[in-house]
């Protein structure tokens, strides 16, 4: 699927003459849909079904057949691209015929269908335009809170509901789309997530990993200037409290009089745990994205870049059994040569909620190295493989 567009000076001049938008010379571009889906989770008692909200990657038409689940999937900005454009469609709907999802007991939504958005902590605020836009369209105006339905503001009763501009949940497809454009990109690993009611919407599954590739100027793959690598593994840590999802699915979330009421995620008891990601050598397409018990990481003596992202609400502590890694960056900010972490290999680290860490692993021998969370959630199931093998334990296989 073609998710990137590149534009020359001719296209730039044409758009500027039309006065419609600022057209980037080089941009990475994606079409994402926020959708409600069912997810089968391998649990100790058998397969559990959980209603999730997910960003799904689509073609530019947002045709249903073109939209594929991401489960927190990886978006990439190639080295040299100066802008990132994301067209987001709010398709948080359910039933037949599909109707916009409402959470009537959540005061922040003021009775309107659930709006949503997308934000990338660590990058400058994006520009935004509501409504459908053409490919390559980068809004020229500054980002600002916008109305969801024409009357409901982003700030509700003096309390902030969203950290960025929102996309309305409208049955008219063209009105249920918004375009975000980020400039001033810098290389690194980022978490992208919903900026609207994030305590709930991120837990529901609206998150993923963003990789902005660096350049060493020699054609070598680089995470940051001076940090070259041969292969990479993206590992997104997350967890699910099925009680939260059940309350959202039956639309009683926020009700104080419902059975076993749940009015916030403060009382949070996750039961299912995941490390989802992909492995890539930069030359070939990455393996299929998902939660796996086994990942082919590389070969002995290669420099393997571990991009670790925590999309959950709880902190986790990644531990590598049998080898050590060296941290090289956090929150897309590379360490300097004098940084203590940059000088000392280690086998474990702390990955706080919403944080990203980059580490270099150079295994001296072939073998299987276990990456796990030393805090909890090592397994939800006895299964050792499969498309949705669960638990925060991944076997990184290193070939001779």
Coordinates of C-alpha atoms in Angstrom, one line a residue:
X1 CA 0.0 0.0 0.0
X2 CA 1.3 3.4 -0.9
X3 CA 1.3 5.5 2.3
X4 CA 3.9 8.1 1.3
X5 CA 3.8 10.9 -1.3
X6 CA 6.7 12.9 -2.5
X7 CA 6.3 16.2 -4.3
X8 CA 8.6 18.3 -6.5
X9 CA 8.8 22.0 -7.1
X10 CA 6.2 21.9 -9.9
X11 CA 3.5 20.6 -7.5
X12 CA 4.7 23.0 -4.9
X13 CA 4.3 26.0 -7.2
X14 CA 0.9 24.8 -8.4
X15 CA -0.5 24.6 -4.9
X16 CA 1.0 27.8 -3.7
X17 CA -0.5 29.6 -6.7
X18 CA -3.9 28.1 -5.9
X19 CA -3.5 29.4 -2.3
X20 CA -5.0 26.3 -0.9
X21 CA -2.2 25.1 1.4
X22 CA 1.5 24.9 2.1
X23 CA 2.7 21.9 0.0
X24 CA 5.7 20.1 1.4
X25 CA 8.6 19.3 -0.9
X26 CA 9.1 15.9 0.8
X27 CA 6.4 14.4 3.1
X28 CA 5.5 11.1 4.7
X29 CA 1.7 10.7 4.5
X30 CA -0.8 8.4 6.1
X31 CA -4.5 7.9 6.2
X32 CA -5.7 6.5 9.6
X33 CA -9.1 5.5 10.8
X34 CA -10.2 5.4 14.5
X35 CA -12.4 2.4 14.7
X36 CA -14.0 0.0 17.2
X37 CA -13.0 -3.6 16.6
X38 CA -13.1 -6.9 18.4
X39 CA -9.9 -8.5 19.5
X40 CA -9.4 -12.1 20.6
X41 CA -6.9 -12.4 23.4
X42 CA -5.4 -15.7 24.5
X43 CA -6.1 -15.9 28.2
X44 CA -5.5 -18.6 30.8
X45 CA -9.2 -19.5 30.8
X46 CA -9.3 -19.6 27.0
X47 CA -9.9 -17.0 24.3
X48 CA -11.3 -13.7 25.6
X49 CA -13.0 -11.2 23.3
X50 CA -12.2 -7.5 24.0
X51 CA -13.8 -4.5 22.3
X52 CA -11.0 -2.2 21.3
X53 CA -10.6 1.2 19.6
X54 CA -7.7 1.2 17.1
X55 CA -6.1 3.3 14.5
X56 CA -6.4 1.4 11.2
X57 CA -4.2 2.2 8.2
X58 CA -6.2 2.9 5.0
X59 CA -5.9 4.0 1.4
X60 CA -6.6 7.6 0.6
X61 CA -10.3 6.9 -0.1
X62 CA -10.8 5.4 3.4
X63 CA -12.5 2.5 1.6
X64 CA -13.5 -0.2 4.2
X65 CA -11.6 -3.0 2.3
X66 CA -8.4 -0.9 2.4
X67 CA -8.3 -0.4 6.2
X68 CA -6.2 -2.9 8.1
X69 CA -5.7 -3.2 11.9
X70 CA -2.6 -1.8 13.4
X71 CA -2.8 -2.8 17.1
X72 CA -0.4 0.1 17.8
X73 CA 1.3 -0.2 14.5
X74 CA 4.5 1.4 13.4
X75 CA 4.4 4.6 11.2
X76 CA 7.7 5.6 9.6
X77 CA 9.1 8.9 8.3
X78 CA 12.1 8.2 6.0
X79 CA 15.3 10.1 6.5
X80 CA 15.2 13.4 4.7
X81 CA 11.4 13.8 4.8
X82 CA 10.6 17.2 6.4
X83 CA 6.9 16.8 7.2
X84 CA 4.5 14.2 8.4
X85 CA 0.8 14.4 7.2
X86 CA -1.9 12.3 8.9
X87 CA -5.5 12.3 7.6
X88 CA -7.6 11.0 10.5
X89 CA -11.1 9.6 10.0
X90 CA -13.3 9.3 13.2
X91 CA -15.2 6.0 12.6
X92 CA -15.9 5.2 16.2
X93 CA -19.2 3.5 15.4
X94 CA -21.1 0.3 16.2
X95 CA -24.2 -1.6 15.5
X96 CA -26.0 -2.2 12.2
X97 CA -26.5 0.3 10.7
X98 CA -23.3 1.7 12.2
X99 CA -24.1 4.7 14.5
X100 CA -21.6 7.0 16.2
X101 CA -20.5 5.8 19.6
X102 CA -21.7 7.9 22.6
X103 CA -20.8 7.6 26.2
X104 CA -23.7 9.4 27.9
X105 CA -22.3 9.2 31.4
X106 CA -19.0 10.9 30.5
X107 CA -19.5 14.6 31.2
X108 CA -16.6 15.6 29.0
X109 CA -18.5 14.6 25.9
X110 CA -21.6 16.6 26.9
X111 CA -23.9 14.1 25.3
X112 CA -22.3 14.3 21.8
X113 CA -20.8 11.4 19.9
X114 CA -17.3 10.6 20.9
X115 CA -14.7 12.9 19.2
X116 CA -11.1 11.8 18.8
X117 CA -7.7 13.1 17.7
X118 CA -4.1 12.3 17.3
X119 CA -1.0 13.8 19.0
X120 CA 2.7 13.0 19.1
X121 CA 4.4 14.1 22.3
X122 CA 7.9 15.4 21.6
X123 CA 7.1 17.0 18.2
X124 CA 5.9 20.6 17.7
X125 CA 2.2 21.1 17.6
X126 CA 0.7 20.2 14.2
X127 CA -1.3 22.5 12.0
X128 CA -4.9 21.2 11.5
X129 CA -7.9 21.5 9.2
X130 CA -11.3 19.9 9.8
X131 CA -12.9 18.1 6.8
X132 CA -11.6 15.9 4.0
X133 CA -8.5 17.2 2.2
X134 CA -6.6 16.0 -0.8
X135 CA -3.4 14.0 -0.8
X136 CA -0.4 16.2 0.1
X137 CA -2.5 18.8 1.8
X138 CA -0.7 20.4 4.7
X139 CA -2.9 22.9 6.6
X140 CA -1.3 26.4 6.8
X141 CA -3.0 27.7 9.9
X142 CA -1.8 27.3 13.4
X143 CA -3.3 24.4 15.5
X144 CA -6.1 25.5 17.8
X145 CA -8.9 23.9 19.7
X146 CA -11.9 23.5 17.4
X147 CA -15.6 22.7 18.0
X148 CA -16.6 19.1 17.8
X149 CA -20.2 19.6 16.8
X150 CA -20.4 23.4 16.2
X151 CA -21.2 24.1 19.8
X152 CA -19.2 21.7 22.1
X153 CA -15.7 23.2 22.8
X154 CA -12.5 21.2 23.4
X155 CA -12.5 22.7 26.9
X156 CA -15.6 21.6 28.8
X157 CA -16.7 23.6 31.8
X158 CA -13.2 24.9 32.4
X159 CA -11.6 21.5 32.2
X160 CA -9.5 20.4 29.2
X161 CA -10.8 17.4 27.3
X162 CA -8.3 17.4 24.5
X163 CA -4.7 18.4 24.1
X164 CA -5.0 19.0 20.3
X165 CA -7.6 19.7 17.7
X166 CA -10.4 17.1 17.4
X167 CA -12.1 15.2 14.6
X168 CA -15.9 15.1 15.0
X169 CA -17.8 11.8 15.1
X170 CA -20.2 12.6 12.2
X171 CA -22.2 10.3 10.0
X172 CA -21.2 12.4 7.0
X173 CA -17.9 11.0 6.0
X174 CA -16.4 14.2 4.8
X175 CA -17.1 15.9 8.1
X176 CA -15.6 13.0 10.1
X177 CA -12.1 13.6 8.8
X178 CA -9.3 16.0 9.9
X179 CA -5.8 16.6 8.6
X180 CA -2.8 17.1 10.9
X181 CA 0.6 18.2 9.7
X182 CA 3.9 18.2 11.7
X183 CA 7.0 20.0 10.7
X184 CA 10.3 20.4 12.5
X185 CA 10.7 16.7 12.6
X186 CA 13.8 15.2 14.4
X187 CA 15.0 11.6 14.2
X188 CA 13.8 9.3 17.0
X189 CA 11.2 7.0 18.4
X190 CA 7.9 8.4 19.4
X191 CA 4.5 7.4 20.8
X192 CA 1.5 8.6 18.8
X193 CA -1.8 8.5 20.6
X194 CA -5.2 10.1 21.0
X195 CA -5.0 13.6 22.5
X196 CA -8.7 13.5 23.4
X197 CA -9.7 12.1 26.9
X198 CA -6.4 10.1 26.8
X199 CA -6.9 8.4 30.1
X200 CA -9.7 6.4 28.4
X201 CA -9.0 6.6 24.7
X202 CA -5.4 5.5 24.9
X203 CA -6.3 2.6 27.2
X204 CA -9.0 1.7 24.6
X205 CA -6.2 1.2 22.0
X206 CA -5.7 4.5 20.2
X207 CA -1.9 4.5 20.1
X208 CA 1.1 3.3 18.1
X209 CA 4.8 3.9 17.5
X210 CA 6.3 6.5 15.2
X211 CA 9.8 6.1 13.8
X212 CA 11.6 9.1 12.3
X213 CA 14.6 7.7 10.6
X214 CA 18.0 9.5 11.1
X215 CA 20.8 9.9 8.6
X216 CA 24.5 9.5 8.9
X217 CA 25.2 11.0 5.5
X218 CA 26.8 7.8 4.2
X219 CA 23.7 5.6 3.4
X220 CA 24.1 3.7 6.6
X221 CA 21.0 3.2 8.7
X222 CA 21.2 5.6 11.6
X223 CA 18.8 6.1 14.6
X224 CA 20.6 9.4 15.3
X225 CA 23.7 11.1 14.1
X226 CA 26.6 8.8 15.0
X227 CA 24.3 5.9 16.1
X228 CA 24.3 3.4 13.3
X229 CA 22.6 0.0 13.3
X230 CA 22.1 -3.1 11.1
X231 CA 18.7 -4.2 12.2
X232 CA 15.9 -2.9 14.5
X233 CA 13.1 -4.3 16.6
X234 CA 10.2 -2.0 17.6
X235 CA 8.7 -3.2 20.9
X236 CA 5.4 -1.5 22.1
X237 CA 4.5 -2.4 25.6
X238 CA 0.8 -2.2 26.6
X239 CA -1.8 -3.7 28.9
X240 CA -5.6 -4.1 29.0
X241 CA -8.0 -3.9 31.8
X242 CA -11.0 -5.8 30.4
X243 CA -13.4 -4.2 32.9
X244 CA -12.8 -0.8 31.3
X245 CA -13.4 -2.1 27.8
X246 CA -16.6 -4.0 28.9
X247 CA -18.0 -0.8 30.4
X248 CA -17.2 1.2 27.2
X249 CA -18.7 -1.6 25.1
X250 CA -22.0 -1.5 27.0
X251 CA -21.9 2.3 27.2
X252 CA -22.1 2.4 31.0
X253 CA -18.6 3.8 31.5
X254 CA -18.8 6.8 33.8
X255 CA -22.1 5.8 35.4
X256 CA -22.1 5.9 39.2
X257 CA -25.3 3.7 39.5
X258 CA -24.3 0.9 37.1
X259 CA -23.4 -2.5 38.5
X260 CA -19.7 -2.4 39.5
X261 CA -19.4 1.2 38.4
X262 CA -16.3 2.5 36.7
X263 CA -16.0 6.3 36.4
X264 CA -12.3 6.6 35.6
X265 CA -9.1 4.6 35.0
X266 CA -7.7 5.6 38.4
X267 CA -8.8 2.2 39.7
X268 CA -7.0 0.3 37.0
X269 CA -6.4 -3.5 37.1
X270 CA -4.9 -4.8 33.9
X271 CA -5.2 -8.5 33.1
X272 CA -3.8 -8.8 29.6
X273 CA -0.3 -7.8 28.7
X274 CA 1.4 -7.4 25.3
X275 CA 4.7 -6.6 23.6
X276 CA 3.8 -5.8 20.0
X277 CA 6.2 -4.8 17.2
X278 CA 8.1 -5.5 14.1
X279 CA 11.6 -6.4 13.0
X280 CA 13.3 -5.0 9.9
X281 CA 16.7 -4.8 8.3
X282 CA 15.9 -1.7 6.4
X283 CA 16.1 -3.3 3.0
X284 CA 13.1 -5.7 3.1
X285 CA 9.6 -5.1 4.3
X286 CA 9.2 -5.6 8.1
X287 CA 7.5 -8.8 9.3
X288 CA 3.8 -8.7 10.0
X289 CA 3.0 -6.5 12.9
X290 CA 1.4 -8.0 16.0
X291 CA 2.0 -9.5 19.4
X292 CA 4.5 -12.4 19.1
X293 CA 6.4 -14.8 21.3
X294 CA 9.3 -15.2 18.9
X295 CA 10.9 -12.4 16.8
X296 CA 13.9 -12.9 14.4
X297 CA 16.1 -10.1 15.7
X298 CA 19.3 -10.5 13.6
X299 CA 22.6 -12.3 13.5
X300 CA 25.5 -12.5 15.9
X301 CA 27.7 -9.3 16.1
X302 CA 25.1 -7.2 14.3
X303 CA 24.1 -3.9 15.9
X304 CA 20.4 -4.4 16.7
X305 CA 18.5 -1.3 17.6
X306 CA 15.7 -1.9 20.2
X307 CA 13.1 0.8 20.0
X308 CA 11.0 0.4 23.2
X309 CA 7.7 2.3 23.6
X310 CA 5.3 2.2 26.6
X311 CA 1.7 2.9 25.5
X312 CA 0.2 1.6 28.7
X313 CA -0.8 3.3 31.9
X314 CA 1.6 1.5 34.1
X315 CA 5.4 1.6 34.1
X316 CA 7.3 -1.4 32.9
X317 CA 10.8 -2.7 33.4
X318 CA 12.2 -4.3 30.2
X319 CA 14.9 -6.9 31.1
X320 CA 17.1 -8.8 28.6
X321 CA 18.1 -12.2 29.7
X322 CA 21.5 -13.5 28.5
X323 CA 22.9 -10.3 27.0
X324 CA 23.2 -6.6 27.7
X325 CA 22.2 -3.4 25.8
X326 CA 23.4 0.2 25.9
X327 CA 20.8 3.0 26.1
X328 CA 21.5 5.6 23.4
X329 CA 18.4 7.8 23.6
X330 CA 15.1 8.5 25.5
X331 CA 12.0 10.3 24.3
X332 CA 13.7 10.8 20.9
X333 CA 16.6 12.7 22.5
X334 CA 20.1 11.1 22.0
X335 CA 22.4 10.9 25.0
X336 CA 25.6 12.9 24.8
X337 CA 29.0 11.1 25.1
X338 CA 29.3 12.2 28.7
X339 CA 25.9 10.6 29.7
X340 CA 26.4 7.9 32.3
X341 CA 23.9 5.5 30.6
X342 CA 25.8 5.9 27.3
X343 CA 28.9 4.5 28.9
X344 CA 27.7 1.4 30.6
X345 CA 25.9 -1.7 29.2
X346 CA 23.0 -2.9 31.3
X347 CA 20.4 -5.7 31.2
X348 CA 17.4 -3.8 32.5
X349 CA 15.9 -0.4 32.5
X350 CA 12.7 1.5 33.6
X351 CA 10.2 2.4 30.9
X352 CA 7.7 4.8 32.3
X353 CA 4.2 5.2 30.9
X354 CA 4.3 7.3 27.7
X355 CA 8.0 7.0 27.4
X356 CA 10.3 5.8 24.6
X357 CA 13.8 4.4 25.0
X358 CA 16.4 3.4 22.3
X359 CA 19.1 0.8 23.0
X360 CA 21.8 -0.9 21.0
X361 CA 22.2 -4.7 21.4
X362 CA 25.3 -6.4 19.9
X363 CA 25.0 -10.1 20.7
X364 CA 28.3 -11.8 20.6
X365 CA 26.9 -15.2 19.9
X366 CA 23.8 -16.8 18.3
X367 CA 21.0 -17.8 20.6
X368 CA 17.7 -16.8 22.0
X369 CA 17.6 -13.8 24.2
X370 CA 14.5 -13.2 26.2
X371 CA 13.1 -9.7 26.5
X372 CA 10.6 -9.5 29.4
X373 CA 8.9 -7.2 31.8
X374 CA 10.4 -7.9 35.2
X375 CA 7.5 -6.3 37.0
X376 CA 4.5 -8.5 36.0
X377 CA 2.4 -9.8 33.1
X378 CA 4.8 -12.3 31.7
X379 CA 2.1 -14.5 30.3
X380 CA -1.7 -14.6 29.7
X381 CA -1.7 -17.9 28.1
X382 CA 0.2 -21.2 27.7
X383 CA 0.6 -20.6 23.9
X384 CA 4.1 -20.0 22.8
X385 CA 3.4 -18.6 19.3
X386 CA 0.7 -17.4 17.1
X387 CA -0.7 -14.1 15.7
X388 CA -1.7 -12.9 19.2
X389 CA 0.6 -14.7 21.6
X390 CA 0.1 -12.8 24.8
X391 CA 2.3 -11.7 27.7
X392 CA 5.3 -9.3 28.1
X393 CA 7.8 -11.9 27.2
X394 CA 9.4 -12.1 23.7
X395 CA 12.1 -14.4 22.5
X396 CA 14.6 -12.5 20.3
X397 CA 16.2 -15.1 18.0
X398 CA 19.8 -14.3 16.9
X399 CA 21.1 -16.4 14.1
X400 CA 24.8 -17.4 13.6

